[in-house]
Coordinates of C-alpha atoms in Angstrom, one line a residue:
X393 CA -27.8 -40.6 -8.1
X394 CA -28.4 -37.2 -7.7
X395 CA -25.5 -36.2 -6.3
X396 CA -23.7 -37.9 -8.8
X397 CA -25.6 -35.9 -11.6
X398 CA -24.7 -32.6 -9.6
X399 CA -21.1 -33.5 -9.2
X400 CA -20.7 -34.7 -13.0
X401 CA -22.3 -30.8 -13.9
X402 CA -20.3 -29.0 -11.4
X403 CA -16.8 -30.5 -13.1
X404 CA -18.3 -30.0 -16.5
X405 CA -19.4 -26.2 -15.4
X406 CA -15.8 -25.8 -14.4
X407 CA -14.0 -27.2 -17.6
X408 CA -15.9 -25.4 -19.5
X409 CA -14.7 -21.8 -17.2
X410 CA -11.1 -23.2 -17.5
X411 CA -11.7 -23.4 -21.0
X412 CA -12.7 -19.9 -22.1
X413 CA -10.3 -18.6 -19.4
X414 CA -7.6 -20.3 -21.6
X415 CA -9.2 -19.4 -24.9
X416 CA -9.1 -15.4 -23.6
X417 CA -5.7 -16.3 -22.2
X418 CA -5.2 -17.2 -25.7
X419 CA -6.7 -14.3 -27.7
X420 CA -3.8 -11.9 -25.1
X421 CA -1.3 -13.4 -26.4
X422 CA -1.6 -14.7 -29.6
X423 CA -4.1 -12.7 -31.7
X424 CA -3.6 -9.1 -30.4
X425 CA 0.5 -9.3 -31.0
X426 CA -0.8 -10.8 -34.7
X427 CA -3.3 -8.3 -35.3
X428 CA -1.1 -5.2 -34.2
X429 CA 1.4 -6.5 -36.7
X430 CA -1.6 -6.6 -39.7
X431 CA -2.8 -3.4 -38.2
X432 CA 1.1 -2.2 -39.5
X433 CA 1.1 -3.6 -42.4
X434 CA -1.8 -2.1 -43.5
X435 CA -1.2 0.9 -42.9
X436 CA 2.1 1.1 -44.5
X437 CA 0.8 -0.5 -47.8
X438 CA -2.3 2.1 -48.0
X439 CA -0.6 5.6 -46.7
X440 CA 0.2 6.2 -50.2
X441 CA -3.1 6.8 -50.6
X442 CA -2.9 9.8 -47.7
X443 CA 0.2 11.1 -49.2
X444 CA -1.3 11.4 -52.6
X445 CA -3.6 14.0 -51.7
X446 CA -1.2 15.9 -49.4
X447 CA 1.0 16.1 -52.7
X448 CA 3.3 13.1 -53.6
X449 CA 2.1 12.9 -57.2
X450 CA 3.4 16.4 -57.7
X451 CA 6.0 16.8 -56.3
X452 CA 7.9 13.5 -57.8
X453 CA 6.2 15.3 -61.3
X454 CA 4.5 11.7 -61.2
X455 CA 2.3 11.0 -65.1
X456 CA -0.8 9.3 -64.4
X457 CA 0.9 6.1 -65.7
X458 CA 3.4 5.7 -63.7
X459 CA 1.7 6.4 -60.0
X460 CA -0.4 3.5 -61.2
X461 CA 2.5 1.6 -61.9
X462 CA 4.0 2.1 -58.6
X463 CA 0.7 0.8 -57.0
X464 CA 0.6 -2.2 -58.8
X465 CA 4.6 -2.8 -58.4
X466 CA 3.6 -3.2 -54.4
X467 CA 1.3 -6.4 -55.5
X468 CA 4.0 -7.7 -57.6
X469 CA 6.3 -7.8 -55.5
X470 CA 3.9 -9.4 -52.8
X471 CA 3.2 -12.0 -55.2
X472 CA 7.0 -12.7 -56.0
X473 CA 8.1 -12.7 -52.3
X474 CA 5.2 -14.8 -51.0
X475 CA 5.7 -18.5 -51.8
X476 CA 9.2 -18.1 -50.7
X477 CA 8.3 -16.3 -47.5
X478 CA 6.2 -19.4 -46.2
X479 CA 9.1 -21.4 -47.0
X480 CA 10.9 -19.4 -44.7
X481 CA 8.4 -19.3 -42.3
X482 CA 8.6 -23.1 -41.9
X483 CA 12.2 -23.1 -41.6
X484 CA 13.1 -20.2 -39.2
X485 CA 9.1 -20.1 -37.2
X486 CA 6.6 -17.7 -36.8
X487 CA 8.8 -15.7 -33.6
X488 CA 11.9 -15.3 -35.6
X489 CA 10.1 -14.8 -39.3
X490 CA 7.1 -12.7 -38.6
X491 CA 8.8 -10.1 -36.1
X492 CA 11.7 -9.8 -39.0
X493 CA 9.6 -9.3 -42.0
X494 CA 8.0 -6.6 -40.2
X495 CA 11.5 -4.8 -39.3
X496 CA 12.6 -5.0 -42.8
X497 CA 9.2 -3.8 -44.4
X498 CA 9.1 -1.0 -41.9
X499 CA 12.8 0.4 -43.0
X500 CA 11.6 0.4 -46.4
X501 CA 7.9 2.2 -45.4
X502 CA 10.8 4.5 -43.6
X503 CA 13.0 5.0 -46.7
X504 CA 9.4 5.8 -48.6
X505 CA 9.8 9.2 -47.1
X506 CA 12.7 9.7 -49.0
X507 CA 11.9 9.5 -52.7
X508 CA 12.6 11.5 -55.2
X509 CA 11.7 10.6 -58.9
X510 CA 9.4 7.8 -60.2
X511 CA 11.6 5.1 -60.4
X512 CA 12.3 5.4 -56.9
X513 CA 8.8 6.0 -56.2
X514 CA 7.9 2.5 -57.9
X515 CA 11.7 0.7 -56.8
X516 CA 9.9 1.7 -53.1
X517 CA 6.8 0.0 -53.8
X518 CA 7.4 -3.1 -55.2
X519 CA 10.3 -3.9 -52.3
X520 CA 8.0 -2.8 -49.8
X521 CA 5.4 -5.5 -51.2
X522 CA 8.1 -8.0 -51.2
X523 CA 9.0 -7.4 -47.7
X524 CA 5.3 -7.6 -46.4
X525 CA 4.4 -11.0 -48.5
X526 CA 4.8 -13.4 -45.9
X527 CA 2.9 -11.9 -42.9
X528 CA -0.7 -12.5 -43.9
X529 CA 0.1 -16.0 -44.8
X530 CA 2.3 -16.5 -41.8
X531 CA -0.5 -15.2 -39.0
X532 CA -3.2 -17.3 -41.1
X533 CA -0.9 -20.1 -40.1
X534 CA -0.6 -19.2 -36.7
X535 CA -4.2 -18.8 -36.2
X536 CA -4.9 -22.3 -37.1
X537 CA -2.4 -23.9 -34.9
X538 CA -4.6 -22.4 -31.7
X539 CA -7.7 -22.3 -32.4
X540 CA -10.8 -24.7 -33.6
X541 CA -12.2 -24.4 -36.7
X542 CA -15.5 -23.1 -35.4
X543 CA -13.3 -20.5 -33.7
X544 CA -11.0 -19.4 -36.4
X545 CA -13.8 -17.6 -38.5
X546 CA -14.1 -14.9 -35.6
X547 CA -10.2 -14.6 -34.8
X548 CA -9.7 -14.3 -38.4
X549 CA -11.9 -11.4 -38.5
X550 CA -10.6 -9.8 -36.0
X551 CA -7.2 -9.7 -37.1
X552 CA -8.3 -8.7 -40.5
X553 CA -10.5 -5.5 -38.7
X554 CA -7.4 -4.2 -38.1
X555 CA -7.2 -3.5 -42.0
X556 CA -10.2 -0.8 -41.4
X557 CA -8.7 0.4 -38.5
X558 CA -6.0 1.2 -40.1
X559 CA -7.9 3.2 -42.6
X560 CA -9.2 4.6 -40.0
X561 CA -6.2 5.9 -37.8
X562 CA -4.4 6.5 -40.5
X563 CA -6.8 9.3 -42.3
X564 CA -6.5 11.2 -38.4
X565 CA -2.8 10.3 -38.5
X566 CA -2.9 11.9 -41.9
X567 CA -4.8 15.0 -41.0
X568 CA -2.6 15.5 -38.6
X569 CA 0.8 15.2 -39.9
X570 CA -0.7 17.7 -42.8
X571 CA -1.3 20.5 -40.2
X572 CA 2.3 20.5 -40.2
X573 CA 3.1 22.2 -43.3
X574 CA 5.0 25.0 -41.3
X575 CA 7.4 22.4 -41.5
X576 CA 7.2 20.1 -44.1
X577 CA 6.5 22.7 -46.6
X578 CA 9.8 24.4 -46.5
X579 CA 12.4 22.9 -49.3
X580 CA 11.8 19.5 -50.2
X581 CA 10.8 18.1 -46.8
X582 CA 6.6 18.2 -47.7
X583 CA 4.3 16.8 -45.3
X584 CA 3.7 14.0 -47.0
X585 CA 6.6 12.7 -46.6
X586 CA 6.4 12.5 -42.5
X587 CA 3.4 9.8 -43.5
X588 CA 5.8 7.4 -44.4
X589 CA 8.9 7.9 -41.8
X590 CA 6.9 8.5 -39.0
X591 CA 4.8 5.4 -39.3
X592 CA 7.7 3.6 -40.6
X593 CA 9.6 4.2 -37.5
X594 CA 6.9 3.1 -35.6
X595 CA 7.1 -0.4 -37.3
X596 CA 10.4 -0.6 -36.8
X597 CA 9.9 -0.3 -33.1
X598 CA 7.2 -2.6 -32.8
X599 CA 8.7 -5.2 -34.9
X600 CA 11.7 -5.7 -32.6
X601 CA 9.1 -5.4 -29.7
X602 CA 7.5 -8.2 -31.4
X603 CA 11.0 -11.1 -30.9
X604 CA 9.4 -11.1 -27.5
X605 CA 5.8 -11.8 -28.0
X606 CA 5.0 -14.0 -31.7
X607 CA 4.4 -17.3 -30.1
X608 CA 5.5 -20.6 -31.9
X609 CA 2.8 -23.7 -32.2
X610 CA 1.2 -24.7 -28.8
X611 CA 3.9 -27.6 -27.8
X612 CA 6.2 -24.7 -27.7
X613 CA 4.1 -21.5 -26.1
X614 CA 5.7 -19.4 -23.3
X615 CA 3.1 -18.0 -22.6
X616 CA 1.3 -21.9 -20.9
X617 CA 2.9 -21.9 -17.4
X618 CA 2.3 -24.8 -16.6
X619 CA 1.6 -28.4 -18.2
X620 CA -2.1 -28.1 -17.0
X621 CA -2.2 -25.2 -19.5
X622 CA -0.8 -27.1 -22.9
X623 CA -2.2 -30.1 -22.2
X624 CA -5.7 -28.5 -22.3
X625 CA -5.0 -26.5 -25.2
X626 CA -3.7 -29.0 -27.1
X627 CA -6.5 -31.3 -26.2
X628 CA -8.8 -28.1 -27.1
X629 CA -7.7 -27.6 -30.5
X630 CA -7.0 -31.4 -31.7
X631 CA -7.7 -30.7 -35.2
X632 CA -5.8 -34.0 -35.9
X633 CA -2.7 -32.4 -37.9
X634 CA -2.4 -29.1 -35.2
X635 CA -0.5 -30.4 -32.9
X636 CA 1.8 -32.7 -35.0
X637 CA 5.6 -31.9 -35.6
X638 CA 4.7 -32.3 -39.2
X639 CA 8.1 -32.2 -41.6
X640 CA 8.0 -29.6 -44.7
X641 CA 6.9 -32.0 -47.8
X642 CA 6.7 -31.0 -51.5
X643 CA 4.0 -33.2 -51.5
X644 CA 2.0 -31.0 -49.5
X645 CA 3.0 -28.5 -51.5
X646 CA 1.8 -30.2 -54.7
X647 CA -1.6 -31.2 -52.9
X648 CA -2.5 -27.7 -52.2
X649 CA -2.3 -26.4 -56.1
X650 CA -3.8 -29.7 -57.3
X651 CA -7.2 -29.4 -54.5
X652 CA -9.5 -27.5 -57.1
X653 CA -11.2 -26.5 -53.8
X654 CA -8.1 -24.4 -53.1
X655 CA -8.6 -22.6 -56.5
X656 CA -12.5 -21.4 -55.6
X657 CA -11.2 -20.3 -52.7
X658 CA -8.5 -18.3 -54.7
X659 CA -10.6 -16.9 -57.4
X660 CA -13.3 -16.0 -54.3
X661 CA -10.9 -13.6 -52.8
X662 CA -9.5 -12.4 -56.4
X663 CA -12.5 -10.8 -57.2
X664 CA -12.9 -9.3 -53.5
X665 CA -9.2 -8.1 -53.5
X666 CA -10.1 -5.5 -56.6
X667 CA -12.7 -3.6 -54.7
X668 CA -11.0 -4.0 -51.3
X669 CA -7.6 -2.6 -52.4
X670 CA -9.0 0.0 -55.0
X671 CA -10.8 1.6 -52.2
X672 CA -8.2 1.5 -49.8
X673 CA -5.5 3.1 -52.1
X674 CA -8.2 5.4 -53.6
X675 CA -10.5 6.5 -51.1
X676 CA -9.0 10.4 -50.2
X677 CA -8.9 10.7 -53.9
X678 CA -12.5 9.5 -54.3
X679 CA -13.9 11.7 -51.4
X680 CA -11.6 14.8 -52.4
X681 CA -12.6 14.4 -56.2
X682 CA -16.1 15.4 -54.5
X683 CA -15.2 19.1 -53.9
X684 CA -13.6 18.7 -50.3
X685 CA -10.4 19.7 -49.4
X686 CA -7.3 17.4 -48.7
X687 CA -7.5 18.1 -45.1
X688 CA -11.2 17.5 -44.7
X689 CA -10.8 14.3 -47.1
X690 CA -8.2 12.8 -44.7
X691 CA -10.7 13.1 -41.6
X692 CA -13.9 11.7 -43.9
X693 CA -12.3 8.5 -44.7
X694 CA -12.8 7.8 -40.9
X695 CA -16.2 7.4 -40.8
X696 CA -16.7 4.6 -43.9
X697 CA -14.0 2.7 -42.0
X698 CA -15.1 2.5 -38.5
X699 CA -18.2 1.1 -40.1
X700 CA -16.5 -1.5 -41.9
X701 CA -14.9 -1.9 -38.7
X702 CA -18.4 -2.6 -37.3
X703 CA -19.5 -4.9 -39.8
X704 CA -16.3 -7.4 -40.3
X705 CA -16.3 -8.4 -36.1
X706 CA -20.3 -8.3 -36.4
X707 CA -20.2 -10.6 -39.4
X708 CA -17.6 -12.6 -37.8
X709 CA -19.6 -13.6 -35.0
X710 CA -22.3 -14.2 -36.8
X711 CA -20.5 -16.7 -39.3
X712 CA -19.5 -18.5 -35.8
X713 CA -23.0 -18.5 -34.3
X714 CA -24.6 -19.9 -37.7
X715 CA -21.8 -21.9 -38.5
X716 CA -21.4 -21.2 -42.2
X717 CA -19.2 -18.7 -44.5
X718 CA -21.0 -18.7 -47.9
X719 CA -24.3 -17.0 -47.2
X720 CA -21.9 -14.2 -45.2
X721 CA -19.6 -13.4 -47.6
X722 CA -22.5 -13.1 -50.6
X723 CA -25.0 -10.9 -48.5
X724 CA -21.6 -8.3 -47.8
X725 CA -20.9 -8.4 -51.2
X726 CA -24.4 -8.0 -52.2
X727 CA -24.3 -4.6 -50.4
X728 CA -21.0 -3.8 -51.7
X729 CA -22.4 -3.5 -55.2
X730 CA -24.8 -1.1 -53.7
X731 CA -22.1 1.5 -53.0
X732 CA -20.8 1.3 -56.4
X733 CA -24.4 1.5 -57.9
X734 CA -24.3 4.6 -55.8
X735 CA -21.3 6.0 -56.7
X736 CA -21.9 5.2 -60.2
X737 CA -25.3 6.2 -60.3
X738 CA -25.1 9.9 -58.5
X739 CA -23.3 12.9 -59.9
X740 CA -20.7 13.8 -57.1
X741 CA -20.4 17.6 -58.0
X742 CA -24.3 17.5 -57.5
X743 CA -24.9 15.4 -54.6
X744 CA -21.5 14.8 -52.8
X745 CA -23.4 14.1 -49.3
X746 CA -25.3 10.8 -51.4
X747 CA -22.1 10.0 -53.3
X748 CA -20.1 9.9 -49.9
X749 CA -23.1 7.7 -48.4
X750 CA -22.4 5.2 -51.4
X751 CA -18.4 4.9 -49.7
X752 CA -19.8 3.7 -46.3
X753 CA -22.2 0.8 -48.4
X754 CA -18.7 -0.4 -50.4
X755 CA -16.4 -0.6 -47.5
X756 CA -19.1 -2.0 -45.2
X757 CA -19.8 -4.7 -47.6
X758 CA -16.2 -5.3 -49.1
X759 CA -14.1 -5.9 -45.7
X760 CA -16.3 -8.0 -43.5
X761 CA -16.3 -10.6 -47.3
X762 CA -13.1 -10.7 -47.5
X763 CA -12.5 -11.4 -43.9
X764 CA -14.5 -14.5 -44.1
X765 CA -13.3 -16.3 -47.4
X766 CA -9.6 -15.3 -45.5
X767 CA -10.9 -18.1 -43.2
X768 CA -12.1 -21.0 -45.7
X769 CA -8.9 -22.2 -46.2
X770 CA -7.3 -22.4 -43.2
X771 CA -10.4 -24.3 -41.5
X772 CA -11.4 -26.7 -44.6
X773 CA -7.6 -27.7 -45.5
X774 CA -5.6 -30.4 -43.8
X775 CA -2.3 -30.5 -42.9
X776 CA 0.5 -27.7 -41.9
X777 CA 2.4 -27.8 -45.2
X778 CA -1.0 -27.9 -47.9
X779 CA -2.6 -25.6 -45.4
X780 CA -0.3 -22.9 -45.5
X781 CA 0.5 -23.0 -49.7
X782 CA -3.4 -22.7 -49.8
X783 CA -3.4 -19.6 -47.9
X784 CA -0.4 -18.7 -49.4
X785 CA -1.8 -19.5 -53.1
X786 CA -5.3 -17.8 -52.2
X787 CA -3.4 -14.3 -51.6
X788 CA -1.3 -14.8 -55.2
X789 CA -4.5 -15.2 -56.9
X790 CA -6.1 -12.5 -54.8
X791 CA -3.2 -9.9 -55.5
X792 CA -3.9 -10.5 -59.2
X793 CA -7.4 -9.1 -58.7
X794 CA -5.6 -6.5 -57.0
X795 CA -3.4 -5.5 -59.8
X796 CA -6.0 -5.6 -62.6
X797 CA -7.7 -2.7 -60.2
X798 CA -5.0 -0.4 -59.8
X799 CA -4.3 0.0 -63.2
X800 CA -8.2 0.7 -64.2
X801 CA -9.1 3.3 -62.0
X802 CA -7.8 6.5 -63.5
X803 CA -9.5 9.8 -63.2
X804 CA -12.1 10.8 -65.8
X805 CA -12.2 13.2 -68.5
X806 CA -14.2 16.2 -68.4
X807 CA -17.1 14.6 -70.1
X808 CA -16.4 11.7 -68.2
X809 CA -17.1 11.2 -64.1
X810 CA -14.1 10.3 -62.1
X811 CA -13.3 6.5 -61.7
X812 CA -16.7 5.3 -63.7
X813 CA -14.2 2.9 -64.7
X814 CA -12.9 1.8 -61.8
X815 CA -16.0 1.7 -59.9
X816 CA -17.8 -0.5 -62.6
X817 CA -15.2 -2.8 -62.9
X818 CA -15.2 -3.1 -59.0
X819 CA -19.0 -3.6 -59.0
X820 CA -18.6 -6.3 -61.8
X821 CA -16.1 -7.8 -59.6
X822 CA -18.5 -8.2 -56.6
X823 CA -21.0 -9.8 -59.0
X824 CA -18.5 -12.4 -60.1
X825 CA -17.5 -13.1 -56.0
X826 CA -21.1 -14.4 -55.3
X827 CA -21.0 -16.1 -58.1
X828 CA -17.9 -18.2 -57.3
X829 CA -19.0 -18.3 -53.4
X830 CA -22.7 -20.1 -54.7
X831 CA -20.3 -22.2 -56.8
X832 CA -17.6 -23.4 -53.9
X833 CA -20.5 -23.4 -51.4
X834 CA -22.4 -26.3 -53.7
X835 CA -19.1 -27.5 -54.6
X836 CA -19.0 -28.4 -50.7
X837 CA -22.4 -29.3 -49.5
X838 CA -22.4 -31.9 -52.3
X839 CA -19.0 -33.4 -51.3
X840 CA -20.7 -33.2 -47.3
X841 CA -23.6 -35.1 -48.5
X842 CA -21.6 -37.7 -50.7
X843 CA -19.0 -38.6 -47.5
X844 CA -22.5 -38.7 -45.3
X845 CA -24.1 -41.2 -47.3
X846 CA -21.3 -43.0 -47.4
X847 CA -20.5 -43.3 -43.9
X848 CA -24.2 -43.8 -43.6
X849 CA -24.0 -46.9 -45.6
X850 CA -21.2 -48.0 -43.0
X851 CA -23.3 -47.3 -40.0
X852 CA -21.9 -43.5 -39.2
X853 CA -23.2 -40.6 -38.5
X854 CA -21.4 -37.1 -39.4
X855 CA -22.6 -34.0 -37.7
X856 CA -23.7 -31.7 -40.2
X857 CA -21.7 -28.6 -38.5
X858 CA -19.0 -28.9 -36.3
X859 CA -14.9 -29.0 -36.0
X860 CA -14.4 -30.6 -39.1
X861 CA -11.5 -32.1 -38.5
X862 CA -11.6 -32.5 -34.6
X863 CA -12.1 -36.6 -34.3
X864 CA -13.3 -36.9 -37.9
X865 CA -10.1 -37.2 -39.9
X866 CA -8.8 -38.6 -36.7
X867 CA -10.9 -41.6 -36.1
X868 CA -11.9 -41.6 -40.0
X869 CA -11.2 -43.7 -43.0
X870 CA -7.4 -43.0 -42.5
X871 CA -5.5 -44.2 -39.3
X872 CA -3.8 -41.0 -38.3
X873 CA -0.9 -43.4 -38.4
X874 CA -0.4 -44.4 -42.0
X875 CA -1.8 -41.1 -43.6
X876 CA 0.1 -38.3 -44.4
X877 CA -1.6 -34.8 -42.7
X878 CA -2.3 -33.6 -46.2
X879 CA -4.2 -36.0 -46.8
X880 CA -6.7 -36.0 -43.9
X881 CA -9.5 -33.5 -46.1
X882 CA -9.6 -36.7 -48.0
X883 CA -11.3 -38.8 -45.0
X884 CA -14.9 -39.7 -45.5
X885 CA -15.3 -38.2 -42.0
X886 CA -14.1 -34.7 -42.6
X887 CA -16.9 -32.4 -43.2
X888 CA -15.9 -29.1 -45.1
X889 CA -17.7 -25.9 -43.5
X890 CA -19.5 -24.4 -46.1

């Protein structure tokens, strides 16, 4: 019997090894190609914040309005282009759709080094946000064909870390490019303008690098060698609707904006999308505004974001560990206002070193936040077609946020501090997100507790944390049979992390 026991641990030691080998396997080849792409877009999107200070505003003889109105053109066009770009992913797949997008949104990051005057300053920016629109949605799909639910908080993070990496390579890539002014100061052909074509071309390479290595769904990956491989996999991540060749419906499209939980998760990330993108697209204007120079505000926007580099993956892993999203997306945000009580509170002509300190608290706070509500959706909704128009509708709403902040933070009089109005806007906004996260989390635990006493009453047990939809909306109150995949969130037996 004993032997038995030994033998019975010893194959269960080595599942569990294949396992994780296959999950790193995983992580190779699907999340790093995903998050180099986020890592681009990123980049390109905030640059303009790099090029501002190394002179763009001046020399397109840009009004205050109007660079404002560029900004916000990039979220419009985001917004416009999104809903149809999940469409297209669907249609054409995540290897032909995601490796395109980012071709054609790197020629137009490219072609940003070639403006002029401030219609073609804003023309740039609002095509460049309709050519980025469907990659965030698309690689939020992607993610939760391969991965458990209990494993997508962490993956989701990571990709989205490359958002503050970004920030932070591209401050050195700026302070670099700007000790090139032997160049790019003589004629038109400023230093600024390398920003744009140099990472632009880089884009372009990797996005045609990229035909090679997007994977499709799991029943499809090149990268399994063997049948031993998928079979595993798919067995691994058996969410119940994963796996399935699931037909585009309109059904699931109309299930998606009709789930009010798909709306809290909307409005969560619309109040974090103000103070994430204001301090992205601001941040070398907010440090320089405290009596540095251009060059040295480039290389001290590196520091806030390798923090908040820090804190997303370590926030991450600790959502996984815990096994809940609320509490870590209200503490961030919690220390986020902070930042902005800082920034508000100290004179930056007077104290620049404390005002600066205030930076690393927003950024720290903001990103990891928004990293984790990213990741509500995509585990808590059921169903390819629902899943991805609730990602897809949680950016639109998000953008919104984003919008509303570009066009209030405007420098200050000279009575008035620089961005007061920006930053207390921003810090208002954080208030609001843990207010709507309290709200969606008891919005959740009471619809946990009102399926567990009702399965109670049947004689079963639901675990209180787990993969929500592994073998509950499988074995649940639906046959898998007769119920569409949208439908599944609807099973007594699937439990909604909160």
């Amino acid at each position: 019997m004993n032997s038995h026991t030994s033998t019975s641990n010893h194959a269960t030691s080595s599942e569990l090894a294949k396992q994780r080998r296959l999950l790193w396997k995983v992580d190779l080849y699907v999340l790093i190609p995903l998050t180099t792409l986020y890592f681009l877009s990123f980049l390109d999107r905030t640059n303009i914040a790099n090029a501002r200070i190394e002179g763009l505003k001046d020399d397109l003889q840009l009004t205050d309005p109007e660079y404002l109105n560029g900004l916000s053109f990039f979220f419009a066009g985001y917004i416009i282009g999104e809903f149809p770009s999940v469409f297209a992913l669907k249609w054409l797949s995540p290897p032909v759709w995601l490796p395109l997008l980012t071709m054609l949104w790197g020629l137009v990051a490219f072609l940003n080094g070639f403006m002029f005057t401030a219609p073609g300053y804003q023309a740039a920016r609002f095509f460049l946000g309709l050519s980025e629109a469907g990659l965030f949605p698309g690689i939020i799909y992607v993610i939760s064909l391969y991965y458990k639910c209990s494993e997508q908080p962490l993956r989701i993070a990571i990709f989205f870390s490359a958002a503050s990496l970004a920030g932070t390579f591209g401050g050195v890539l700026a302070y670099g490019i700007s000790q090139i002014n032997a160049i790019g100061s003589q004629g038109w052909f400023h230093s600024w303008r390398w920003i744009f074509i140099i990472e632009g071309l880089v884009t372009i390479l990797i996005g045609f690098c990229a035909f090679r290595f997007i994977p499709n769904d799991p029943l499809d990956a090149k990268f399994l060698k063997n049948g031993e491989e998928k079979k595993m996999l798919v067995k691994h991540i058996s969410n119940g609707d994963m796996t399935d060749r699931e037909p585009f419906e309109w059904k699931g499209v109309g299930a998606a904006f009709l789930d009010s939980k798909c709306w809290l998760y909307g409005l969560i990330l619309h109040t974090l999308d103000l103070p994430q993108y204001t301090i992205a697209l601001f941040l070398p204007s907010i440090i320089k505004d405290m009596g540095f120079s251009a060059a040295q505000a480039q290389l001290l926007t590196v520091p806030p974001y390798a923090l908040a580099f820090i804190t997303t993956i370590t926030t991450a892993i600790l959502c996984q560990r815990y096994g809940y999203r609320a509490p870590f997306i209200i503490i961030p945000a919690a220390i986020g206002i902070i930042g902005y009580i800082i920034l508000l509170a100290v004179p930056t002509s007077q104290s620049p070193g404390v005002a600066y300190l205030g930076t690393f608290f927003v950024l720290a706070g903001v990103f990891p936040a928004c990293a984790i509500v990213l990741s509500w959706p995509a585990s808590n909704v059921s169903g390819k077609t629902k899943r991805a128009t609730a990602c897809a509708g949680q950016i639109f709403i998000g953008f919104i946020g984003a919008i509303i902040g570009t066009q209030v933070y405007r420098n200050g009089s000279d009575s008035t501090p620089s961005y007061v109005l920006g930053h207390s806007v921003a810090c208002g906004y954080l208030a609001m997100s843990i207010v709507f996260t309290m709200i969606t989390w008891l919005v959740l635990t009471r619809e946990n507790e009102r399926r567990r006493r009702a399965l109670k009453d049947q004689g079963v047990l639901l675990p209180n944390y787990g993969d929500v939809g592994n073998n509950a909306a499988r074995d649940g109150e639906f046959p898998i049979t007769e119920v569409p995949n949208w439908r599944r969130d609807e099973s007594l037996q699937w439990s909604f992390q909160t």
